[in-house]
XYZ file of C-alpha atoms in Angstrom:
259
model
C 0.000 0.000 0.000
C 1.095 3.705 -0.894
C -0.497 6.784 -0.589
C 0.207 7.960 -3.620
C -0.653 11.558 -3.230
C 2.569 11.764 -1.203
C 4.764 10.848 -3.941
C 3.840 11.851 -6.980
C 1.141 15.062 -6.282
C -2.403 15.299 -7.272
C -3.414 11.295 -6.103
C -5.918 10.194 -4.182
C -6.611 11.536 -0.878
C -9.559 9.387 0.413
C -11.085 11.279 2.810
C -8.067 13.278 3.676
C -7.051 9.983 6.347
C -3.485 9.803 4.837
C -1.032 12.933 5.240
C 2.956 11.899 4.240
C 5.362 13.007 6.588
C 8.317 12.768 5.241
C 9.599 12.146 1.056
C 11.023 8.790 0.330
C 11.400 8.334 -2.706
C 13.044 5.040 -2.696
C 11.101 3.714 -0.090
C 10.669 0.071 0.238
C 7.922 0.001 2.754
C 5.074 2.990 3.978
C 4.894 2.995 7.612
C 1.104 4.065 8.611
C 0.980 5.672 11.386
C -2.204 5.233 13.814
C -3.722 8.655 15.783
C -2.871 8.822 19.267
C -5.632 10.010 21.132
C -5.831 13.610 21.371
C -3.308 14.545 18.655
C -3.368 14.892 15.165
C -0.701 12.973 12.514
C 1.700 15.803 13.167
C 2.312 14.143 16.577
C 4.531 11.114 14.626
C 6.711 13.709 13.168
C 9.800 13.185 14.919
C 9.541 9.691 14.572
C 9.248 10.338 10.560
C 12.536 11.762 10.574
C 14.136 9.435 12.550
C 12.938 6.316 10.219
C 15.662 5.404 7.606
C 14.999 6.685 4.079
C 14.052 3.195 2.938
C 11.071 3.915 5.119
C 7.640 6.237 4.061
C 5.639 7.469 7.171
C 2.442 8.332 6.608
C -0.136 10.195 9.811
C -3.558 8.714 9.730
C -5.591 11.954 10.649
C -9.166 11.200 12.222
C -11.773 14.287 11.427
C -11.022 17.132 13.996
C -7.848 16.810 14.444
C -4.936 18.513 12.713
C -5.587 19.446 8.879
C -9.513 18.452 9.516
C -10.679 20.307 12.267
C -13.410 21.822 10.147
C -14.700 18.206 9.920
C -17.315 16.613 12.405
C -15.466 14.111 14.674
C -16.476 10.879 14.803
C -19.383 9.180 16.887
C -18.101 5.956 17.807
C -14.914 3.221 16.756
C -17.239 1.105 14.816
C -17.440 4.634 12.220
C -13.763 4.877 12.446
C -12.718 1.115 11.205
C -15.266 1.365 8.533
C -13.812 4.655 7.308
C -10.489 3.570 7.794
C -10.791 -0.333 5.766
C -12.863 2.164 3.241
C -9.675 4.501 2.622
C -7.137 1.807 2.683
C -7.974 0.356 -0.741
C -8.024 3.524 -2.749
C -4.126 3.687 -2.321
C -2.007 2.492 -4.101
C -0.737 -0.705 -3.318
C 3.107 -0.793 -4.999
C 4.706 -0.643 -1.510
C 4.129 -3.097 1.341
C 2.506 -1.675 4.366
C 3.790 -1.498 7.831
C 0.682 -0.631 10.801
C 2.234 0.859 13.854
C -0.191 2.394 16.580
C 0.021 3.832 20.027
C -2.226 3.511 22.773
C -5.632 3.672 21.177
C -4.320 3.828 17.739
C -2.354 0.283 18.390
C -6.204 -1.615 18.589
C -7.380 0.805 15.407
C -4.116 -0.582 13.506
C -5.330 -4.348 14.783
C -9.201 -4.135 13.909
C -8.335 -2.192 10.449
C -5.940 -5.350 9.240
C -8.527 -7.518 9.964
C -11.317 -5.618 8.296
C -9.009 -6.006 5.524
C -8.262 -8.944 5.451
C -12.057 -10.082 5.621
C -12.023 -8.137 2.269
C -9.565 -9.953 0.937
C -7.767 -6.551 0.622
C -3.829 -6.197 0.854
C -2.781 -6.333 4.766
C 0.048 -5.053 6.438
C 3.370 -7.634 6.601
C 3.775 -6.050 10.487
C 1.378 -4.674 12.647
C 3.454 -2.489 15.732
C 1.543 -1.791 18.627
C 2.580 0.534 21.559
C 1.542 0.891 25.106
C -1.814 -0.966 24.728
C -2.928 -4.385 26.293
C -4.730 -6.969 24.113
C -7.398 -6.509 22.577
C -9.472 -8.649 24.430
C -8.662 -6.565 27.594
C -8.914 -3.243 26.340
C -12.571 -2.569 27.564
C -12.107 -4.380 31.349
C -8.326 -2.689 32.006
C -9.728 0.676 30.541
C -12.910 0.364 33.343
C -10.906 -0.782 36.092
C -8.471 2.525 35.975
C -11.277 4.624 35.520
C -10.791 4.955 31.762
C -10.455 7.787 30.006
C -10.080 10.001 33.387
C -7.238 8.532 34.200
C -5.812 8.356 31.050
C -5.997 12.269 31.062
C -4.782 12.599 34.517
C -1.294 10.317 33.818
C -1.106 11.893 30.499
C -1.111 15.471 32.045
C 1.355 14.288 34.500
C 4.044 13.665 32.313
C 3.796 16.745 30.162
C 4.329 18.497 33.563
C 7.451 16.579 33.880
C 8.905 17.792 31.090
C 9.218 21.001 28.781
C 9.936 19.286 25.443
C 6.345 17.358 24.754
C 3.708 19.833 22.883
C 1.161 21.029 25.334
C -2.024 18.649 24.878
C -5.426 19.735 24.773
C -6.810 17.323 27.289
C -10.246 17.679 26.366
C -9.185 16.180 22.715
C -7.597 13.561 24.974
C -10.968 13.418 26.596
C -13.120 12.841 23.218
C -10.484 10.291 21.620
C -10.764 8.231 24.762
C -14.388 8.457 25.079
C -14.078 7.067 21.011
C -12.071 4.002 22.493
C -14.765 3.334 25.167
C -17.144 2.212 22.576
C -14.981 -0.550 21.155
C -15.734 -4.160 22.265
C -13.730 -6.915 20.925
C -14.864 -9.829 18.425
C -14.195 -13.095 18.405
C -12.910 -13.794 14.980
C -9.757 -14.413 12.699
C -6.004 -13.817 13.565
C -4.495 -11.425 11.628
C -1.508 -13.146 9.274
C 1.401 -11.057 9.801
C 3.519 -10.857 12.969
C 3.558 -8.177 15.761
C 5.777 -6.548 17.833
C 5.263 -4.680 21.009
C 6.190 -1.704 22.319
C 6.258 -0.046 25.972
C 6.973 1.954 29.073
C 8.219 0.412 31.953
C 6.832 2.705 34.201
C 3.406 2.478 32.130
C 0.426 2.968 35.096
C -2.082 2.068 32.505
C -1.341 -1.432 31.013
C -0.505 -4.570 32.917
C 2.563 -6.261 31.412
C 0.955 -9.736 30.875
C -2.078 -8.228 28.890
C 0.583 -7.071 26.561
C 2.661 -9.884 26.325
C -0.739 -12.063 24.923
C -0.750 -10.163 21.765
C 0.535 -13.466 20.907
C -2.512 -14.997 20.794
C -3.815 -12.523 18.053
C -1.173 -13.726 14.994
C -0.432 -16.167 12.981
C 2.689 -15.277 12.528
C 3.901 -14.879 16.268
C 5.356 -11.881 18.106
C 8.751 -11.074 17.015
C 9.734 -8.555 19.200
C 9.129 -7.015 22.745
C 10.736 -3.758 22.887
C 11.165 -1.551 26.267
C 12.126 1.434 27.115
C 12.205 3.659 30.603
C 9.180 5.791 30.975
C 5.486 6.158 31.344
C 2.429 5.878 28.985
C 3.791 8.215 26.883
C 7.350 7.281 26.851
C 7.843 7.992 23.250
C 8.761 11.532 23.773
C 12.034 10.667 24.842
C 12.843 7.852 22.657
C 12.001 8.847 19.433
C 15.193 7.439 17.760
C 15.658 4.127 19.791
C 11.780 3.683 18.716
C 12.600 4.243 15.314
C 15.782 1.999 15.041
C 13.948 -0.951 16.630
C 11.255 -0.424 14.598
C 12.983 -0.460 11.600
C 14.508 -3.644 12.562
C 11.428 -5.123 12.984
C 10.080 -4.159 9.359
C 13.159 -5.424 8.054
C 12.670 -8.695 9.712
C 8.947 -8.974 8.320
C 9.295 -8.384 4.605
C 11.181 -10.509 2.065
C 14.575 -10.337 1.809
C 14.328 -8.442 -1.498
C 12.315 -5.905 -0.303
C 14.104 -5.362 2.242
């Protein structure tokens, strides 16, 4: 898959979802990028230019947030995948796709590969998923910590910890989690392509073993647990070891010619 629109001007833009973040034009893989809730696609920016230039990022931007905050946001998940496995298939496919997700965004990345592949539509060879338990557990850990207040209250507390995160508007926070609360998982197919895992140590809002069952969601296994010192939003200060590991793990996934 490859948003085409980033490379060569004037493609399609279904629905304004895709916006390329950096220009690789000898890319041998797009990496999509799943919203984080709260933030727009800008948000993945310095992990764009920390991905090697055999790498295309690409935000996924939901309606209002970033370039579409004229647009109505969206009522519920159930809109979102169906949007989302809607807009995939317009692009073009030349490139193999990469899904990599973070908190919210890493069950979107999930539930949009299988949409596709119940299509029979081109899937991802890796889906990436970052601070976020199972899917099976997402509803029950997300009640138990009083999801999405507390969600708001850790995320607050880290950007007062340090001066280098973008200020958040929590009550986007608010409405992106509230989005979240309407998912319920479904029994149903494993995806085909492997995953790999991403976290915080110090992460109050996931328990470690509802992580580590991703497992049970592949065909393909879970090649990679990656770690890193820091809370639920422990990106911010590990944008390049992020990006290096993640690159490793795309290399891993596709064949060795294309990669």
């Amino acid at each position: 898959m490859h948003p085409s629109a980033g490379r060569h001007g004037g493609g399609p833009r279904p629905g304004r979802w895709f916006v390329p973040l950096a220009d690789r034009p000898y890319a041998r893989a797009t990496v999509f990028l799943f919203p984080v809730p709260g933030m727009g696609a800008s948000f993945w920016t310095p992990l764009a230019t920390a991905l090697p230039e055999t790498l295309e990022p690409v935000g996924l931007e939901l309606p209002g947030r970033g370039r579409r905050t004229d647009e109505r946001r969206l009522p519920g998940i159930s809109h979102l995948l169906r949007s989302l496995t809607e807009a995939f298939p317009v692009l073009d496919h030349r490139l193999p796709a990469v899904f990599f997700g973070h908190s919210a965004g890493g069950v979107v990345a999930y539930e949009v590969a299988r949409a596709l592949a119940a299509r029979d539509l081109p899937q991802p060879r890796l889906i990436a998923v970052s601070a976020i338990v199972d899917p099976r557990f997402v509803w029950p850990r997300f009640r138990e910590v009083r999801y999405p207040s507390e969600l708001v209250r850790t995320v607050r507390n880290e950007w007062r910890q340090t001066t280098d995160f973008p200020r958040l508007a929590l009550n986007a926070v608010l409405e992106d989690a509230n989005l979240l609360l309407t998912y319920r998982y479904r029994e149903g197919p494993r995806v085909g392509c492997p995953i790999s895992l991403f976290l915080g140590a110090q992460d109050a809002l996931i328990h470690l073993e509802q992580v580590r069952s991703w497992h049970e969601h592949t065909t393909a296994g879970v090649i990679a647990e990656h770690m890193y010192p820091g809370g639920h939003m422990y990106l911010r200060e590990h944008w390049e070891a992020v990006a290096r590991d993640l690159a490793e793990d795309i290399r891993r996934s596709l064949p060795p010619a294309a990669g």
